[in-house]
Tab-separated table of N, CA and C in Angstrom:
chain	number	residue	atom	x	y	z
R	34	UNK	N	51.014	134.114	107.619
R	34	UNK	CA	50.601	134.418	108.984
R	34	UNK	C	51.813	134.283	109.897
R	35	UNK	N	52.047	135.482	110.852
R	35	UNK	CA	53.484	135.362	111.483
R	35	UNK	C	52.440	134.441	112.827
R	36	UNK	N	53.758	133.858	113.411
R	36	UNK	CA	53.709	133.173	114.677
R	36	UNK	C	54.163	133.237	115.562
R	37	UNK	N	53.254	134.010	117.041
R	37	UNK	CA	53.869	133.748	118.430
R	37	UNK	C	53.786	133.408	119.020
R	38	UNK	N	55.028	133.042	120.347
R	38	UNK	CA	54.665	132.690	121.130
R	38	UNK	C	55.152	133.093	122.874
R	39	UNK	N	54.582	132.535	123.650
R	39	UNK	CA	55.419	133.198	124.988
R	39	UNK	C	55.485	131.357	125.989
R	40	UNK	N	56.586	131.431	125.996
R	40	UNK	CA	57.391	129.856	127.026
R	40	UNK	C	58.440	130.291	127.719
R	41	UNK	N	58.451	129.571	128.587
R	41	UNK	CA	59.308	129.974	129.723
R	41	UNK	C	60.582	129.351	129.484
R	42	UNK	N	61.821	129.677	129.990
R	42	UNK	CA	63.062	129.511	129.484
R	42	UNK	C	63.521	128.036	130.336
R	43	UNK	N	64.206	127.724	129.995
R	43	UNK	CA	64.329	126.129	130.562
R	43	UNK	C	64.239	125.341	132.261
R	44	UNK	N	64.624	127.178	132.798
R	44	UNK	CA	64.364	126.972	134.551
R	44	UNK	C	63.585	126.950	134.958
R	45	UNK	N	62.265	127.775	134.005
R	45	UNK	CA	61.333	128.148	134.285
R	45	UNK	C	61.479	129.563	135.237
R	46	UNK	N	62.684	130.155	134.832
R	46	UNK	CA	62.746	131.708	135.902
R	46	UNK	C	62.685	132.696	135.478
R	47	UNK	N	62.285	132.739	133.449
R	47	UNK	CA	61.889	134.119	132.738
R	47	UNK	C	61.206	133.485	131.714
R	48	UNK	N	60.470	134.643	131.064
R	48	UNK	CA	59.168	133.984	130.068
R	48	UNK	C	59.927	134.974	129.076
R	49	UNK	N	59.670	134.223	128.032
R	49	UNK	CA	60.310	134.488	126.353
R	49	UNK	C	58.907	134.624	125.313
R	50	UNK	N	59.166	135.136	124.642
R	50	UNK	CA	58.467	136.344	123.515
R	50	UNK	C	59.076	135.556	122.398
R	51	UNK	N	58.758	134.173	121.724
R	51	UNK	CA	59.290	134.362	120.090
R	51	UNK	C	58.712	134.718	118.781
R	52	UNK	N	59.271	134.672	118.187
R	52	UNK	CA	58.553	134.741	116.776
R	52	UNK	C	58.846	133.548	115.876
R	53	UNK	N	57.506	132.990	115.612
R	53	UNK	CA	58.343	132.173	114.442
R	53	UNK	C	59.191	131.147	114.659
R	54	UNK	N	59.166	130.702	116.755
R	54	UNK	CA	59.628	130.014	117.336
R	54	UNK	C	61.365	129.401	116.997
R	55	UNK	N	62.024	130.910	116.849
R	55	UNK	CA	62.914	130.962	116.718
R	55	UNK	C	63.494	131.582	117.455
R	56	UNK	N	64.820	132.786	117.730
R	56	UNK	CA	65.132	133.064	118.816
R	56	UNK	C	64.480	133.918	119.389
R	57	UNK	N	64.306	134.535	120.810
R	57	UNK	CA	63.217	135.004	121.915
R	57	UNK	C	63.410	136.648	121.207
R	58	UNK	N	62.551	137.128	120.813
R	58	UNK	CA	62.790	138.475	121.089
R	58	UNK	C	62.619	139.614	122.014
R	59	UNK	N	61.887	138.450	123.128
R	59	UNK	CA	61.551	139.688	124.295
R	59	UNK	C	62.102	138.716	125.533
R	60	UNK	N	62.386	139.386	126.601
R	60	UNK	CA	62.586	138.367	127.787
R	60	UNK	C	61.871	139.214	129.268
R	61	UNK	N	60.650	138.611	129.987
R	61	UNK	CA	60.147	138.982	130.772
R	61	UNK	C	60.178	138.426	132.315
R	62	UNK	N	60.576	139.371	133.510
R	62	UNK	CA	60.449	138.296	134.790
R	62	UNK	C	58.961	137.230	135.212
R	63	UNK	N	57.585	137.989	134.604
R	63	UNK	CA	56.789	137.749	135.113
R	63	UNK	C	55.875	137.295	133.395
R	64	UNK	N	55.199	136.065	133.786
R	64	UNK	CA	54.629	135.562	132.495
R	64	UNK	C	53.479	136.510	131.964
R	65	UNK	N	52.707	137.444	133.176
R	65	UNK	CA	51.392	137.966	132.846
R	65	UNK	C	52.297	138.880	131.810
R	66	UNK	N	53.214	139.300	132.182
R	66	UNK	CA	54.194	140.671	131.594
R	66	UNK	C	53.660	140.165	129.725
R	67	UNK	N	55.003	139.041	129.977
R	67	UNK	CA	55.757	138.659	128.277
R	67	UNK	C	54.348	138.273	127.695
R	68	UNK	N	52.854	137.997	128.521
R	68	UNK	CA	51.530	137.529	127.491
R	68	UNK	C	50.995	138.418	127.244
R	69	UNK	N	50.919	139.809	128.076
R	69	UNK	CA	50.505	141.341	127.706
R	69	UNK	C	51.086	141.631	126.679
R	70	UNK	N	52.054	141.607	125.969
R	70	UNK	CA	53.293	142.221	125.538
R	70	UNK	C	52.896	141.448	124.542
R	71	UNK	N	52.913	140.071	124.122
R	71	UNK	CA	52.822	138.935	123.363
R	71	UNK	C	51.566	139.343	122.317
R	72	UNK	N	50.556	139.643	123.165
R	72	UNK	CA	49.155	139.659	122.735
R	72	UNK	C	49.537	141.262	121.982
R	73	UNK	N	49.958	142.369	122.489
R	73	UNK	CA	50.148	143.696	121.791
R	73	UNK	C	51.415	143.146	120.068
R	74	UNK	N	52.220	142.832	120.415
R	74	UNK	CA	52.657	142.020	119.544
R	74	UNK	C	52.055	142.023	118.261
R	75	UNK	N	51.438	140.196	118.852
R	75	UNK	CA	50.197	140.015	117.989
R	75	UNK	C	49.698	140.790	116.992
R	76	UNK	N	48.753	141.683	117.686
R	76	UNK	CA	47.955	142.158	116.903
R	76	UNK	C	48.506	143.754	116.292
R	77	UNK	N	49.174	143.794	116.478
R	77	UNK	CA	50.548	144.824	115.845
R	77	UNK	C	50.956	144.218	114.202
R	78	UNK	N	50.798	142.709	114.535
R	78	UNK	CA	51.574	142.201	112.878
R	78	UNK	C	50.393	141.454	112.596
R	79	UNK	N	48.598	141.978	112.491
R	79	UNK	CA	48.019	140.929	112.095
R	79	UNK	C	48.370	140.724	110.463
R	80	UNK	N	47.652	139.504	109.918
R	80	UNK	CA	47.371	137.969	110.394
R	80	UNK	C	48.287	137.387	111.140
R	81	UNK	N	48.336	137.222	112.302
R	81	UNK	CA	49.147	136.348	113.342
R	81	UNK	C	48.413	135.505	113.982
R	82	UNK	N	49.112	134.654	115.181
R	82	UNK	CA	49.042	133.262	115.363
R	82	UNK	C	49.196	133.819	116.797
R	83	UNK	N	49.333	133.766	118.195
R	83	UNK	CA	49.903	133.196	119.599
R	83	UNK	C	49.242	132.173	120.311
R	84	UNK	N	50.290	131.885	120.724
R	84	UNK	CA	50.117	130.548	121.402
R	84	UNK	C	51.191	130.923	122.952
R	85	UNK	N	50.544	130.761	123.582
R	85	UNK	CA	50.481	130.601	125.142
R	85	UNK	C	50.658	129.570	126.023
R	86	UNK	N	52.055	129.571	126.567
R	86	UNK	CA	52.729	128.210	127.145
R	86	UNK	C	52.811	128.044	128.582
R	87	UNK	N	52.402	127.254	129.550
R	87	UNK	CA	52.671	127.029	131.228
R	87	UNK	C	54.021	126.870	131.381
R	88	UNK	N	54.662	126.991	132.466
R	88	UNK	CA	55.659	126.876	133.231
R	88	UNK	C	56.377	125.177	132.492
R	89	UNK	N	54.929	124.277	132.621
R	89	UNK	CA	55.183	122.677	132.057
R	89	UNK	C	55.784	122.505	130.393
R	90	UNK	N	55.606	123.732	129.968
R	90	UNK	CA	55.447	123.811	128.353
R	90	UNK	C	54.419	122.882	127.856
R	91	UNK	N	52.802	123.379	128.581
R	91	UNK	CA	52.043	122.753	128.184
R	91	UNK	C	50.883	123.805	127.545
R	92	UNK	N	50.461	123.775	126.093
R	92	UNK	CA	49.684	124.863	125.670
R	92	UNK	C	48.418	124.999	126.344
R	93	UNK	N	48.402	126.559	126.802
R	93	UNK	CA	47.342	126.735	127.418
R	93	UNK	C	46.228	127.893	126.745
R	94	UNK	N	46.957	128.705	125.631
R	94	UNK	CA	46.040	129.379	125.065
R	94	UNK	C	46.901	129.626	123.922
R	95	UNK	N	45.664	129.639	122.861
R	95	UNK	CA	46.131	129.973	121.157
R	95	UNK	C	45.125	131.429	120.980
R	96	UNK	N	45.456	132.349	120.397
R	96	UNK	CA	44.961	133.243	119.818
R	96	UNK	C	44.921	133.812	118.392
R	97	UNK	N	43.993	134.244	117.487
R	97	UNK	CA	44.448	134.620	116.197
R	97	UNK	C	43.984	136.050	115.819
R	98	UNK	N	44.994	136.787	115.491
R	98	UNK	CA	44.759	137.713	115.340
R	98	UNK	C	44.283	138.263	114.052
């Protein structure tokens, strides 16, 4: 099962797309953006995993595709 996710970059001033929580493969200004994108992703490579991160890097939504 691949794994994603979308967290915001350490300033909290762009939201990141990883895989496999390794390096970002997408980089978005706006979080709704990189979780639209995240979620198409997703379910592009099912069986997958996302997981959905706040500004706090606090999980706020898991999805399985």
């Amino acid at each position: 099962m691949k794994e994603f996710s979308v967290v915001a970059n350490k300033d909290a001033t762009t939201w990141l797309i990883k895989a496999e929580d390794v390096a970002p493969i997408h980089e978005f200004d706006k979080r709704d953006d990189a979780v639209e994108k995240a979620k198409e992703i997703a379910a592009e490579n099912q069986p997958s995993k996302l997981e959905i991160f706040d500004a706090s890097n606090e999980l706020v939504e898991k999805k399985v595709y």
